[in-house]
XYZ file of C-alpha atoms in Angstrom:
316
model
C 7.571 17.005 10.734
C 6.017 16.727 7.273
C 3.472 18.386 5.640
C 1.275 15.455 5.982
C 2.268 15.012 9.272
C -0.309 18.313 10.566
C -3.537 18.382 11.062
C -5.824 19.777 7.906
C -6.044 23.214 9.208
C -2.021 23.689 9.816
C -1.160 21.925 6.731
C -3.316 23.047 4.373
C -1.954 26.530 1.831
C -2.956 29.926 2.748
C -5.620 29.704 -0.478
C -7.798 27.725 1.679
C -7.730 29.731 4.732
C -8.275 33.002 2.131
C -11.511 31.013 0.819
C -12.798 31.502 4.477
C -14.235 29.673 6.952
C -16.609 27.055 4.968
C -13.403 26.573 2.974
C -11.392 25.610 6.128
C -14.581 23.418 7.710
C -15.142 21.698 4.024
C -10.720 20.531 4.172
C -11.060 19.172 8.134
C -14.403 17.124 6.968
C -12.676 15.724 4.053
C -9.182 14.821 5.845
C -10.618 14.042 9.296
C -14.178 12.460 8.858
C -14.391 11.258 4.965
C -11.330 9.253 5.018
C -10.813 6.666 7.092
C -7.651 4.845 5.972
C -4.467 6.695 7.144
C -3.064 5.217 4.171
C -5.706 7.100 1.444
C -4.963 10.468 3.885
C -1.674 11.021 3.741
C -1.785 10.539 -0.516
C -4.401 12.532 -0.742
C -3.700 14.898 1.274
C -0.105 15.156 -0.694
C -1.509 15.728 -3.802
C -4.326 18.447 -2.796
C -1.861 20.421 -0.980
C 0.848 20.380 -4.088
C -2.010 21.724 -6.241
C -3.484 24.268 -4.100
C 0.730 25.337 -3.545
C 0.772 25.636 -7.490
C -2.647 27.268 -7.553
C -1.784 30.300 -4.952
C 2.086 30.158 -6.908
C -0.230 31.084 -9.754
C -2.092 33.993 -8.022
C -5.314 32.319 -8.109
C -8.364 31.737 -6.037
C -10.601 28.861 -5.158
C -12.978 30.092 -6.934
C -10.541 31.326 -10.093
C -9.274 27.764 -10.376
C -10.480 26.052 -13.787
C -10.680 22.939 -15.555
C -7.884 23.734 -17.689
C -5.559 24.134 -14.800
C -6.711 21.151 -13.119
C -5.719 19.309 -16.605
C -2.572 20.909 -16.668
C -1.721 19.579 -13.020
C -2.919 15.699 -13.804
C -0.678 16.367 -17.086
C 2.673 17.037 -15.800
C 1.982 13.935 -13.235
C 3.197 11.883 -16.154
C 4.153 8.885 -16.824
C 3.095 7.742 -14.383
C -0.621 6.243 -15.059
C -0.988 4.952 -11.382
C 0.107 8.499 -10.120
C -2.076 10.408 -11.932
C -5.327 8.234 -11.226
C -4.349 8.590 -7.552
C -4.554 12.393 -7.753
C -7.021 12.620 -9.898
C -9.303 10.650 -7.452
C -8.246 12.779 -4.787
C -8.976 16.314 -6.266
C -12.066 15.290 -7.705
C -13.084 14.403 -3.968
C -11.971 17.181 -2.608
C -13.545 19.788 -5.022
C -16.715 17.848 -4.959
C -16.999 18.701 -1.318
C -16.258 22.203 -1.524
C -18.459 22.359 -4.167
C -21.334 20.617 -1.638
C -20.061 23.119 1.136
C -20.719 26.045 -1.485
C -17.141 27.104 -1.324
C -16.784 26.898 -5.379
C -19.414 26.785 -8.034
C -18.195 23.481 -10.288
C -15.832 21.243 -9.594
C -12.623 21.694 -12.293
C -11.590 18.154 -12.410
C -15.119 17.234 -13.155
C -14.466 17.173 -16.782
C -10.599 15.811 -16.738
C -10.140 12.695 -18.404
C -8.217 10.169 -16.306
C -5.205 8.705 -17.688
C -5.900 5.229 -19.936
C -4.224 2.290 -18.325
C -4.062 -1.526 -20.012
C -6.700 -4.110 -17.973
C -3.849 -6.611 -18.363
C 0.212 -6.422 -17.728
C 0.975 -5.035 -14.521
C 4.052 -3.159 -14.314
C 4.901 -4.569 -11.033
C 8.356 -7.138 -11.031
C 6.939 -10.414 -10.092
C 9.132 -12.676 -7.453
C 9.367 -16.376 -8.703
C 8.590 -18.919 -6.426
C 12.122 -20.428 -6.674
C 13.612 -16.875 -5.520
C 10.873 -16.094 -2.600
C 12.112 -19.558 -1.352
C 15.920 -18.436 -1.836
C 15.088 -15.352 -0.419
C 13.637 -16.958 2.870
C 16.085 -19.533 3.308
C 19.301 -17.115 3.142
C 18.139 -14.733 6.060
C 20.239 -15.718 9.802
C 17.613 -16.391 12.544
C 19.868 -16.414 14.857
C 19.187 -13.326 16.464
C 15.989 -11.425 16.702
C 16.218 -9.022 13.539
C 16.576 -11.836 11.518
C 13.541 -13.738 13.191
C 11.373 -10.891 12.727
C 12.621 -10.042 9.195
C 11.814 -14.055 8.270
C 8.508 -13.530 9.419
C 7.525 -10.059 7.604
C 8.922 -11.435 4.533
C 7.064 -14.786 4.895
C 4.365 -12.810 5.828
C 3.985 -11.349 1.985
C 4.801 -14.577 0.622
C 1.805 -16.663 2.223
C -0.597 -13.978 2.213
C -0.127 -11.729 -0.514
C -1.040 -8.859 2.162
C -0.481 -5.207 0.818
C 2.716 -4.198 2.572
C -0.005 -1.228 4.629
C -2.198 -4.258 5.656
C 0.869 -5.971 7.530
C 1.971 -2.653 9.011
C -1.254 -2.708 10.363
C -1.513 -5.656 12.006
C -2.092 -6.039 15.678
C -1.278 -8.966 18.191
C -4.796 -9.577 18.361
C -5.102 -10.258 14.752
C -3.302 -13.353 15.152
C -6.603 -15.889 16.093
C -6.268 -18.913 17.553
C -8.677 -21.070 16.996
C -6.680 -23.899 18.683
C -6.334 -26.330 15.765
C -5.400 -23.658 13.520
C -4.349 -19.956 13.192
C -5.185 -16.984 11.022
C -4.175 -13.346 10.186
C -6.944 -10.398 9.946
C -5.940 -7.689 7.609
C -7.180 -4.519 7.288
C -7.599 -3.681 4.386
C -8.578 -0.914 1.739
C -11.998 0.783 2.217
C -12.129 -0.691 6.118
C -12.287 -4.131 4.800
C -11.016 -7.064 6.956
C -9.980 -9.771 5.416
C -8.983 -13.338 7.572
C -6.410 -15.646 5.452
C -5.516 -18.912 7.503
C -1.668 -19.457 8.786
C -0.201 -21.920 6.971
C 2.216 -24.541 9.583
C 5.856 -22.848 8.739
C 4.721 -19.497 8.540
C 2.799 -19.858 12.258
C 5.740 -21.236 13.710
C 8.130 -18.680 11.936
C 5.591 -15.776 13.775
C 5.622 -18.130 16.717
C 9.700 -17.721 16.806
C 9.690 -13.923 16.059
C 6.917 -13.496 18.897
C 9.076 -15.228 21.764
C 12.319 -13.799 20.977
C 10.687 -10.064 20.765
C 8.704 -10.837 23.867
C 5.268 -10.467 22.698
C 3.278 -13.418 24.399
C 1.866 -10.808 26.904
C 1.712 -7.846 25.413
C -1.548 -5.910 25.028
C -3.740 -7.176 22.437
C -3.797 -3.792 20.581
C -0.006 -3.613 20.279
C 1.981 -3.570 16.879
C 2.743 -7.139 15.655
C 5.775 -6.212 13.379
C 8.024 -3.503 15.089
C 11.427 -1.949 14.228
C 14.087 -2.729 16.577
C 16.183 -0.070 18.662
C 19.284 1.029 17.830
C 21.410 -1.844 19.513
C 19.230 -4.350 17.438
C 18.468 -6.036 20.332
C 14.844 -5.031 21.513
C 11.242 -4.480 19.615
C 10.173 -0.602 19.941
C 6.516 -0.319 21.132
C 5.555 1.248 17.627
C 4.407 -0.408 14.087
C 6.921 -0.922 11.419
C 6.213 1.761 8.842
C 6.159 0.706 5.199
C 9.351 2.490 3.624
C 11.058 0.409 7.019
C 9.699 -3.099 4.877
C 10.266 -1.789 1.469
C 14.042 -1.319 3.099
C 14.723 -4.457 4.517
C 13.489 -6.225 1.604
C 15.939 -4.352 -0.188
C 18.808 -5.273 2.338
C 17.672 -8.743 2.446
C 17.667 -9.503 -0.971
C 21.121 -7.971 -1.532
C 22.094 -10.336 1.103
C 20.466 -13.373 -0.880
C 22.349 -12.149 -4.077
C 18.947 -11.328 -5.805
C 17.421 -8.769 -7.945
C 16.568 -5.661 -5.763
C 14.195 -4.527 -7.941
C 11.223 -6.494 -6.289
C 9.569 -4.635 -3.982
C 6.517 -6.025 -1.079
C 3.855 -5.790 -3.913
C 6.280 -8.140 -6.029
C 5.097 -10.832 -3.508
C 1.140 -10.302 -4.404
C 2.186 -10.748 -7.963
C 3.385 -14.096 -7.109
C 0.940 -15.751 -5.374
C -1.868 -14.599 -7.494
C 0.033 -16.044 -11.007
C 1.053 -19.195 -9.001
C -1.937 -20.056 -7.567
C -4.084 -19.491 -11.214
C -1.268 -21.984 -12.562
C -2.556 -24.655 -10.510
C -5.952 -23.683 -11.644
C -7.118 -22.722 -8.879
C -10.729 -20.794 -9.089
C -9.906 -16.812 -9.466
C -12.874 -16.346 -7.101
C -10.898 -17.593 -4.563
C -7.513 -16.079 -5.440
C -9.147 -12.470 -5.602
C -10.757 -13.112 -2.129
C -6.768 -13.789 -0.781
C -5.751 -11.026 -2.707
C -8.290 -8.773 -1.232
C -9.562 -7.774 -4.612
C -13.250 -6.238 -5.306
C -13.556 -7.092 -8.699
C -12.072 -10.244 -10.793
C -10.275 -8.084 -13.724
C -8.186 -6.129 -10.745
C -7.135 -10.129 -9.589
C -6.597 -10.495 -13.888
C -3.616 -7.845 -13.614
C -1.541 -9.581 -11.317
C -1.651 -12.481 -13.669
C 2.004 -13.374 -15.162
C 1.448 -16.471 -16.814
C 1.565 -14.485 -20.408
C 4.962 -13.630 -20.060
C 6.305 -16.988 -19.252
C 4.622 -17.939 -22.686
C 6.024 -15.052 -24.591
C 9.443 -15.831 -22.830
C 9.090 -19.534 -24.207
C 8.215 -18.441 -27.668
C 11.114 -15.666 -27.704
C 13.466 -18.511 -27.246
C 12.444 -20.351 -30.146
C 13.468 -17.873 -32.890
C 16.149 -19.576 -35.181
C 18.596 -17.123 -34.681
């Protein structure tokens, strides 16, 4: 079992349980009643616990901890911008609740300055269209790995779902609405977010669902499960993510493609295709789940296939 695995007051370092009793009651109501997405819990919780472990390596106390440590920690998180941001956002939360419960005077990452990031040029590989479409028609649906896998991986394609979101999903967030179907994501911050089934993709869940044997299973069961060992039966549990991120992998080995794309590769996609065909980026950040138009902006490719095009008209 991993760290992350226990409940805040197993998993947490011995510097916590030292700070006393508000110290232990201030970790539970950060891990167990602030944060709702299992998702945001298990980062954060990653990235508190491997500072606190460096802070009691160091000898020091809650209350001994300072700003210039808490730099120091963010610091050696590089390169990685995204990283750093992430546990930045989580230590600043958690010290500004310990701070609230009186277990520390100030909060040391109060005064750290996050990590600069470009508003444009993700750094996410995007999938072209032509490759998502090789990718889908090379997988063997003749058996029920291969069903499922078609419809994960179609999944991403016509949704542009976070690869947590789809983990997430539950029989019951497949609506009928008898003319026409949709998906309900969950999505970051509790928000749920319907996107309407488009005709191959519903029949492609359609196949998946009848050969796993899913028309009458509880409503609150997993709708994307691994298989047991024999490959020939769904497990009652949800896929996890790494389980996608791996048969992506496998699946576009199989298809003789790149296996640097990963799930998020997918949102990439259909965020820069759809703005090609001009359609409104209101509507392409409410499919991509986004709360603010620049974050939609990111995921926008086009630029490169310009710079690509003028690259290859140097006289060389």
């Amino acid at each position: 079992m991993s760290r992350t695995d226990l409940a805040p007051r197993d998993s947490l370092p011995a510097i916590v349980h030292d700070a006393g009793n508000a110290a232990v009651f201030a970790a539970e109501e950060f891990f167990e009643a602030k944060l709702s997405n299992e998702h945001t819990r298990r980062a954060y919780m990653r990235y508190v616990s491997l500072f606190l472990e460096r802070c009691e390596r160091d000898g020091r106390t809650l209350r001994e901890i300072t700003p210039g440590d808490a730099a120091r920690f963010i610091g050696d998180l590089a390169p990685s911008v995204s990283t750093q941001k992430l546990a930045l956002a989580a230590l600043r939360r958690f010290f500004d609740l310990l701070v609230t419960r009186h277990v520390v005077l100030l909060n040391p990452f109060a005064s750290v300055r996050g990590p600069r990031q470009p508003a444009a040029g993700g750094r996410t590989p995007e999938i072209t269209v032509p490759q998502a479409r090789q990718l889908l028609d090379s997988i063997d649906t003749t058996h029920l790995v291969g069903l499922r896998d078609r419809a994960v991986i179609a999944t991403l394609t016509y949704t542009g779902a976070r690869v947590g979101a789809l983990c997430s999903l539950r029989l019951q967030d497949l609506r009928d609405y008898g003319d026409n179907r949709s998906l309900c994501f969950m999505e970051k911050g509790g928000k749920r977010r319907e996107i309407p089934v488009r005709i191959d993709l519903d029949g492609w869940i359609a196949s998946y669902i009848a050969a796993g044997g899913l028309e009458d299973g509880p409503k609150d069961s997993p709708l994307f499960r691994p298989v047991t060992p024999d490959r020939s039966r769904l497990l009652p549990h949800s896929m996890h993510p790494q389980l996608v991120r791996d048969l992506l992998k496998r699946r576009l080995r199989d298809a003789g493609l790149p296996t640097i794309f990963s799930p998020h590769s997918f949102r990439v996609m259909v965020v820069t295709d759809l703005l090609t065909q001009d359609v409104p980026i209101e509507d392409v950040q409410y499919l991509a789940g986004h709360s603010q138009p620049s974050t939609t902006q990111i995921y926008d490719r086009r630029g490169k296939t310009i710079t690509r095009n003028i690259v290859e008209r140097i006289s060389v």
